[in-house]
Amino acid sequence: MRDFSADHRWLSINTATLRGAGRLDTAIEACARHGVRAISPWRDQVAEISLARTRELVRTHGLALSGYCRGGLFTAVDAAGRRAALDDNRRAVDEAKALDAACLVLVVGGLPGALAGRVASKDLAAARREVADGIAATLVYARSVGMPLAIEPLHPMYAAERACVNTLAQALDLCEELDPLSADSLADSPTAAAALGVAVDVYHVWWDPQLEAQIARAGRHRLMAFHVCDWLVPTTDLLNDRGMMGDGVIDIARIRGWVEQAGFAGYSEVEIFSSGNWWKRPVDEVIATCIERHRRVV
Ligand code: ZN
């Protein structure tokens, strides 16, 4: 396991963590000021300052993108909605490519209509099939331009609104179904990433009794991103009360050990949605705290 205690070269900041800073350009400048080498921006943040401007800032500061957030949300109440989702995912792939992201993260969608507060169906199995179809269609395009897709399983509390892929096992089943890797292709290219893999976010999967085994199953070809924050006790908001690493109950270092044992050697990406706490603090304090916790508890 890599030693993170001496520096923060493997720290990436998911820029949702810095929503309190305002615009993405401010957040990027702050990351650069603190010697952060990688970020993972959100599409709405990029759209606000434009893709071209984001690209320029990323290049000026020599930043890597540990991921791009996000594609997915494949389920819809009708065929037009599903088509629109596929079109949007294609644009997300293009943006990820323009920014040279390591992967496009997929939050796959829940029950159709639920995110908008008008559930059109309670058929969770059908939603999961729709998700598989949406990933399959997007994968054809993503593969053609060389942009890996990373399915992020979300904690089951989000199954209705955001993602009906809720465990790493479920995500890996989809990977194997839609992007099978033969023993030959792995032997030919032992370090090549798969076209479809997973993003392991400790917030979503820390509770899973199968976590260690499923991380081992994923292996280095499927492990495309590693997201960290903490689970606060108590948690006061199901979406926007994520904790800073070390402030909650997740044994982050243990999970990082499993991920690295499986061959992952990429960035540890801090992703904290915190409307009541970290989004209210000065951006320099947030980043300095991320760095300190990255070195001490990640
Ligand atoms: Zn995440």
Short mmCIF file of C-alpha atoms and ligand atoms in Angstrom, two decimals:
data_model
loop_
_atom_site.label_atom_id
_atom_site.label_comp_id
_atom_site.label_asym_id
_atom_site.label_seq_id
_atom_site.Cartn_x
_atom_site.Cartn_y
_atom_site.Cartn_z
CA MET A 1 0.00 0.00 0.00
CA ARG A 2 1.34 3.40 -0.96
CA ASP A 3 2.48 5.71 1.81
CA PHE A 4 0.40 8.89 1.65
CA SER A 5 1.80 10.39 4.85
CA ALA A 6 4.65 12.39 3.34
CA ASP A 7 2.93 14.24 0.51
CA HIS A 8 -0.32 14.56 -1.44
CA ARG A 9 0.75 13.58 -4.92
CA TRP A 10 -2.07 11.00 -5.12
CA LEU A 11 -4.76 13.36 -3.90
CA SER A 12 -7.47 14.43 -6.31
CA ILE A 13 -10.17 16.92 -5.45
CA ASN A 14 -13.64 16.27 -6.79
CA THR A 15 -14.71 19.85 -7.34
CA ALA A 16 -18.15 19.24 -5.81
CA THR A 17 -16.16 19.40 -2.56
CA LEU A 18 -15.43 23.06 -3.34
CA ARG A 19 -18.94 24.19 -4.26
CA GLY A 20 -18.59 26.77 -1.51
CA ALA A 21 -15.85 28.44 -3.57
CA GLY A 22 -18.35 29.45 -6.21
CA ARG A 23 -17.28 28.98 -9.79
CA LEU A 24 -15.06 26.22 -11.09
CA ASP A 25 -12.27 28.59 -12.14
CA THR A 26 -11.94 29.77 -8.53
CA ALA A 27 -11.87 26.15 -7.36
CA ILE A 28 -9.23 25.16 -9.91
CA GLU A 29 -7.00 28.11 -9.04
CA ALA A 30 -7.27 27.14 -5.37
CA CYS A 31 -6.32 23.52 -6.11
CA ALA A 32 -3.31 24.69 -8.10
CA ARG A 33 -2.29 26.99 -5.24
CA HIS A 34 -2.16 23.99 -2.90
CA GLY A 35 -0.19 21.78 -5.25
CA VAL A 36 -3.11 19.46 -5.96
CA ARG A 37 -2.27 17.50 -9.11
CA ALA A 38 -5.70 16.17 -10.07
CA ILE A 39 -9.34 17.15 -10.00
CA SER A 40 -12.66 15.68 -11.02
CA PRO A 41 -15.12 18.35 -12.14
CA TRP A 42 -18.91 18.22 -12.54
CA ARG A 43 -20.61 18.97 -15.81
CA ASP A 44 -22.72 21.82 -14.45
CA GLN A 45 -19.59 23.49 -13.08
CA VAL A 46 -17.85 23.12 -16.43
CA ALA A 47 -20.88 24.42 -18.33
CA GLU A 48 -20.93 27.53 -16.16
CA ILE A 49 -17.45 28.64 -17.25
CA SER A 50 -17.45 26.73 -20.61
CA LEU A 51 -15.63 23.62 -21.69
CA ALA A 52 -12.96 25.62 -23.52
CA ARG A 53 -12.14 27.69 -20.44
CA THR A 54 -12.00 24.57 -18.27
CA ARG A 55 -9.66 22.93 -20.73
CA GLU A 56 -7.42 25.95 -20.74
CA LEU A 57 -7.26 26.09 -16.93
CA VAL A 58 -6.58 22.37 -16.66
CA ARG A 59 -3.72 22.67 -19.15
CA THR A 60 -2.28 25.85 -17.67
CA HIS A 61 -2.02 24.21 -14.27
CA GLY A 62 -0.96 20.81 -15.58
CA LEU A 63 -3.87 19.09 -13.84
CA ALA A 64 -4.97 15.53 -14.46
CA LEU A 65 -8.64 14.54 -14.33
CA SER A 66 -9.15 11.49 -12.14
CA GLY A 67 -12.68 11.37 -13.55
CA TYR A 68 -15.49 13.42 -14.97
CA CYS A 69 -18.87 13.70 -13.23
CA ARG A 70 -21.10 12.51 -14.52
CA GLY A 71 -23.02 10.53 -17.07
CA GLY A 72 -25.85 8.09 -16.50
CA LEU A 73 -29.44 8.79 -15.41
CA PHE A 74 -30.54 6.40 -18.15
CA THR A 75 -34.05 5.65 -16.91
CA ALA A 76 -36.90 7.79 -18.19
CA VAL A 77 -40.68 7.83 -18.27
CA ASP A 78 -40.89 7.41 -22.05
CA ALA A 79 -38.89 6.63 -25.18
CA ALA A 80 -38.19 10.31 -25.89
CA GLY A 81 -36.71 10.66 -22.42
CA ARG A 82 -34.52 7.61 -22.89
CA ARG A 83 -33.27 8.96 -26.23
CA ALA A 84 -32.52 12.33 -24.67
CA ALA A 85 -30.56 10.56 -21.94
CA LEU A 86 -28.46 8.73 -24.50
CA ASP A 87 -27.78 11.96 -26.40
CA ASP A 88 -26.75 13.63 -23.18
CA ASN A 89 -24.43 10.77 -22.31
CA ARG A 90 -22.79 11.05 -25.69
CA ARG A 91 -22.11 14.73 -24.98
CA ALA A 92 -20.73 13.79 -21.57
CA VAL A 93 -18.33 11.34 -23.23
CA ASP A 94 -17.20 14.07 -25.63
CA GLU A 95 -16.61 16.50 -22.77
CA ALA A 96 -14.68 13.90 -20.79
CA LYS A 97 -12.57 13.25 -23.86
CA ALA A 98 -11.94 16.95 -24.46
CA LEU A 99 -10.69 17.24 -20.89
CA ASP A 100 -8.68 14.02 -21.13
CA ALA A 101 -10.43 12.51 -18.10
CA ALA A 102 -9.41 9.09 -16.83
CA CYS A 103 -13.04 7.98 -17.00
CA LEU A 104 -16.62 9.19 -17.20
CA VAL A 105 -18.39 8.32 -13.96
CA LEU A 106 -21.91 6.91 -14.37
CA VAL A 107 -24.65 7.47 -11.82
CA VAL A 108 -27.07 5.23 -13.60
CA GLY A 109 -30.53 6.45 -12.59
CA GLY A 110 -33.31 5.07 -10.40
CA LEU A 111 -37.01 4.51 -10.91
CA PRO A 112 -38.24 6.49 -13.92
CA GLY A 113 -39.50 9.92 -12.92
CA ALA A 114 -38.48 9.56 -9.27
CA LEU A 115 -35.74 12.19 -9.31
CA ALA A 116 -38.30 14.71 -10.54
CA GLY A 117 -40.68 13.61 -7.78
CA ARG A 118 -43.16 11.84 -10.09
CA VAL A 119 -42.48 8.11 -10.05
CA ALA A 120 -43.85 6.53 -13.21
CA SER A 121 -43.17 2.92 -12.30
CA LYS A 122 -42.34 0.82 -9.26
CA ASP A 123 -40.74 -1.88 -11.38
CA LEU A 124 -37.19 -1.81 -10.07
CA ALA A 125 -36.13 -4.82 -12.15
CA ALA A 126 -37.31 -3.04 -15.30
CA ALA A 127 -35.37 0.08 -14.28
CA ARG A 128 -32.27 -2.07 -13.90
CA ARG A 129 -32.77 -3.53 -17.38
CA GLU A 130 -33.19 -0.03 -18.77
CA VAL A 131 -29.93 0.96 -17.11
CA ALA A 132 -28.13 -2.01 -18.67
CA ASP A 133 -29.49 -1.01 -22.09
CA GLY A 134 -28.43 2.60 -21.58
CA ILE A 135 -24.91 1.65 -20.55
CA ALA A 136 -24.64 -0.75 -23.49
CA ALA A 137 -25.64 1.97 -25.96
CA THR A 138 -23.30 4.55 -24.43
CA LEU A 139 -20.47 2.05 -24.29
CA VAL A 140 -20.51 1.63 -28.08
CA TYR A 141 -19.76 5.31 -28.51
CA ALA A 142 -17.40 5.60 -25.53
CA ARG A 143 -15.36 2.69 -26.81
CA SER A 144 -15.11 4.26 -30.27
CA VAL A 145 -13.51 7.39 -28.84
CA GLY A 146 -11.52 5.63 -26.12
CA MET A 147 -13.26 6.98 -23.03
CA PRO A 148 -13.63 4.40 -20.21
CA LEU A 149 -16.98 4.37 -18.39
CA ALA A 150 -17.00 3.81 -14.62
CA ILE A 151 -20.24 2.64 -13.02
CA GLU A 152 -20.54 4.07 -9.52
CA PRO A 153 -22.75 1.90 -7.32
CA LEU A 154 -24.69 4.17 -4.97
CA HIS A 155 -25.80 3.39 -1.43
CA PRO A 156 -29.23 1.69 -1.52
CA MET A 157 -30.86 4.77 0.05
CA TYR A 158 -30.53 6.33 -3.43
CA ALA A 159 -32.12 3.40 -5.31
CA ALA A 160 -35.32 5.31 -6.06
CA GLU A 161 -34.02 8.68 -7.22
CA ARG A 162 -30.44 8.30 -8.36
CA ALA A 163 -29.11 4.82 -8.97
CA CYS A 164 -30.60 1.35 -8.92
CA VAL A 165 -27.11 -0.15 -9.09
CA ASN A 166 -26.35 -0.37 -5.40
CA THR A 167 -23.54 -2.80 -4.81
CA LEU A 168 -20.16 -3.41 -6.31
CA ALA A 169 -21.26 -6.96 -7.17
CA GLN A 170 -24.17 -5.61 -9.21
CA ALA A 171 -21.89 -3.14 -11.01
CA LEU A 172 -19.35 -5.86 -11.79
CA ASP A 173 -22.08 -8.16 -13.11
CA LEU A 174 -22.94 -5.39 -15.58
CA CYS A 175 -19.27 -4.96 -16.50
CA GLU A 176 -18.89 -8.66 -17.22
CA GLU A 177 -22.12 -8.80 -19.19
CA LEU A 178 -21.51 -5.70 -21.32
CA ASP A 179 -17.71 -5.65 -21.55
CA PRO A 180 -16.40 -9.18 -21.14
CA LEU A 181 -12.62 -9.46 -20.81
CA SER A 182 -11.05 -12.62 -22.12
CA ALA A 183 -8.05 -14.17 -20.42
CA ASP A 184 -6.16 -13.60 -23.67
CA SER A 185 -6.88 -9.89 -23.83
CA LEU A 186 -5.80 -9.53 -20.21
CA ALA A 187 -2.60 -11.44 -20.85
CA ASP A 188 -1.84 -9.35 -23.95
CA SER A 189 -2.34 -6.09 -22.15
CA PRO A 190 -1.99 -6.56 -18.42
CA THR A 191 -2.08 -2.84 -17.67
CA ALA A 192 -4.80 -1.76 -20.09
CA ALA A 193 -8.03 -0.55 -18.58
CA ALA A 194 -11.30 -2.14 -19.56
CA ALA A 195 -13.84 -0.06 -21.49
CA LEU A 196 -16.30 -0.48 -18.62
CA GLY A 197 -15.35 -0.52 -14.96
CA VAL A 198 -16.35 0.80 -11.56
CA ALA A 199 -15.87 3.81 -9.34
CA VAL A 200 -15.52 2.73 -5.72
CA ASP A 201 -16.84 5.45 -3.42
CA VAL A 202 -16.37 4.53 0.23
CA TYR A 203 -19.49 6.49 1.18
CA HIS A 204 -21.66 4.19 -0.91
CA VAL A 205 -20.07 0.81 -0.31
CA TRP A 206 -18.40 0.81 3.11
CA TRP A 207 -21.26 -1.17 4.70
CA ASP A 208 -21.21 -4.02 2.16
CA PRO A 209 -20.20 -7.38 3.72
CA GLN A 210 -18.92 -8.44 0.28
CA LEU A 211 -16.81 -5.33 -0.25
CA GLU A 212 -13.35 -6.85 0.14
CA ALA A 213 -14.20 -9.83 -2.08
CA GLN A 214 -15.84 -7.67 -4.75
CA ILE A 215 -12.88 -5.27 -4.87
CA ALA A 216 -10.63 -8.27 -5.42
CA ARG A 217 -13.01 -9.49 -8.12
CA ALA A 218 -12.91 -6.09 -9.83
CA GLY A 219 -9.15 -6.16 -10.17
CA ARG A 220 -7.01 -3.49 -11.75
CA HIS A 221 -8.79 -3.55 -15.11
CA ARG A 222 -12.15 -2.59 -13.63
CA LEU A 223 -11.07 -0.30 -10.77
CA MET A 224 -11.17 3.11 -12.43
CA ALA A 225 -11.75 5.54 -9.58
CA PHE A 226 -11.57 5.64 -5.79
CA HIS A 227 -13.68 8.27 -3.99
CA VAL A 228 -13.26 9.15 -0.34
CA CYS A 229 -15.15 11.08 2.32
CA ASP A 230 -16.70 9.83 5.56
CA TRP A 231 -20.01 8.63 6.98
CA LEU A 232 -21.03 10.89 9.83
CA VAL A 233 -22.90 9.64 12.89
CA PRO A 234 -25.52 10.90 12.91
CA THR A 235 -26.02 11.87 9.27
CA THR A 236 -28.47 14.76 9.05
CA ASP A 237 -29.04 14.87 5.29
CA LEU A 238 -28.98 11.88 2.97
CA LEU A 239 -27.35 13.77 0.12
CA ASN A 240 -25.45 16.76 1.40
CA ASP A 241 -24.06 15.75 4.79
CA ARG A 242 -20.98 13.82 3.85
CA GLY A 243 -18.09 14.04 6.28
CA MET A 244 -14.43 14.93 5.93
CA MET A 245 -12.19 11.86 6.05
CA GLY A 246 -11.51 11.00 9.69
CA ASP A 247 -14.68 12.64 11.05
CA GLY A 248 -16.90 9.58 10.63
CA VAL A 249 -16.98 5.80 10.90
CA ILE A 250 -15.50 4.51 7.64
CA ASP A 251 -12.17 2.67 7.89
CA ILE A 252 -10.92 4.39 4.75
CA ALA A 253 -7.32 3.18 4.94
CA ARG A 254 -8.47 -0.42 5.15
CA ILE A 255 -10.59 -0.04 2.01
CA ARG A 256 -7.76 1.73 0.20
CA GLY A 257 -5.57 -1.21 1.14
CA TRP A 258 -8.03 -3.60 -0.55
CA VAL A 259 -8.26 -1.41 -3.64
CA GLU A 260 -4.49 -1.17 -3.97
CA GLN A 261 -4.07 -4.87 -3.27
CA ALA A 262 -6.31 -5.40 -6.30
CA GLY A 263 -3.95 -3.30 -8.41
CA PHE A 264 -5.43 0.20 -8.31
CA ALA A 265 -2.65 2.80 -8.40
CA GLY A 266 -4.57 5.98 -9.26
CA TYR A 267 -5.72 9.02 -7.34
CA SER A 268 -7.64 9.07 -4.12
CA GLU A 269 -10.43 11.51 -4.96
CA VAL A 270 -12.04 13.54 -2.20
CA GLU A 271 -15.75 14.00 -2.84
CA ILE A 272 -17.65 15.76 -0.08
CA PHE A 273 -21.16 17.17 -0.47
CA SER A 274 -21.62 19.24 2.67
CA SER A 275 -24.11 22.08 2.49
CA GLY A 276 -24.13 22.60 6.25
CA ASN A 277 -20.40 22.54 6.91
CA TRP A 278 -17.60 22.32 4.33
CA TRP A 279 -19.40 24.32 1.63
CA LYS A 280 -19.62 27.17 4.14
CA ARG A 281 -15.90 27.30 4.86
CA PRO A 282 -13.17 29.20 2.98
CA VAL A 283 -11.85 27.17 0.05
CA ASP A 284 -8.26 27.28 1.28
CA GLU A 285 -9.30 25.81 4.62
CA VAL A 286 -11.23 23.03 2.87
CA ILE A 287 -8.32 22.06 0.64
CA ALA A 288 -5.77 22.30 3.45
CA THR A 289 -7.96 20.00 5.54
CA CYS A 290 -8.35 17.54 2.64
CA ILE A 291 -4.57 17.43 2.30
CA GLU A 292 -3.99 16.91 6.00
CA ARG A 293 -6.59 14.13 6.24
CA HIS A 294 -5.37 12.53 3.01
CA ARG A 295 -1.95 12.19 4.58
CA ARG A 296 -3.21 11.02 7.98
CA VAL A 297 -6.37 8.93 7.58
CA VAL A 298 -6.72 7.93 3.91
ZN ZN B 1 -18.43 9.28 -5.76
#
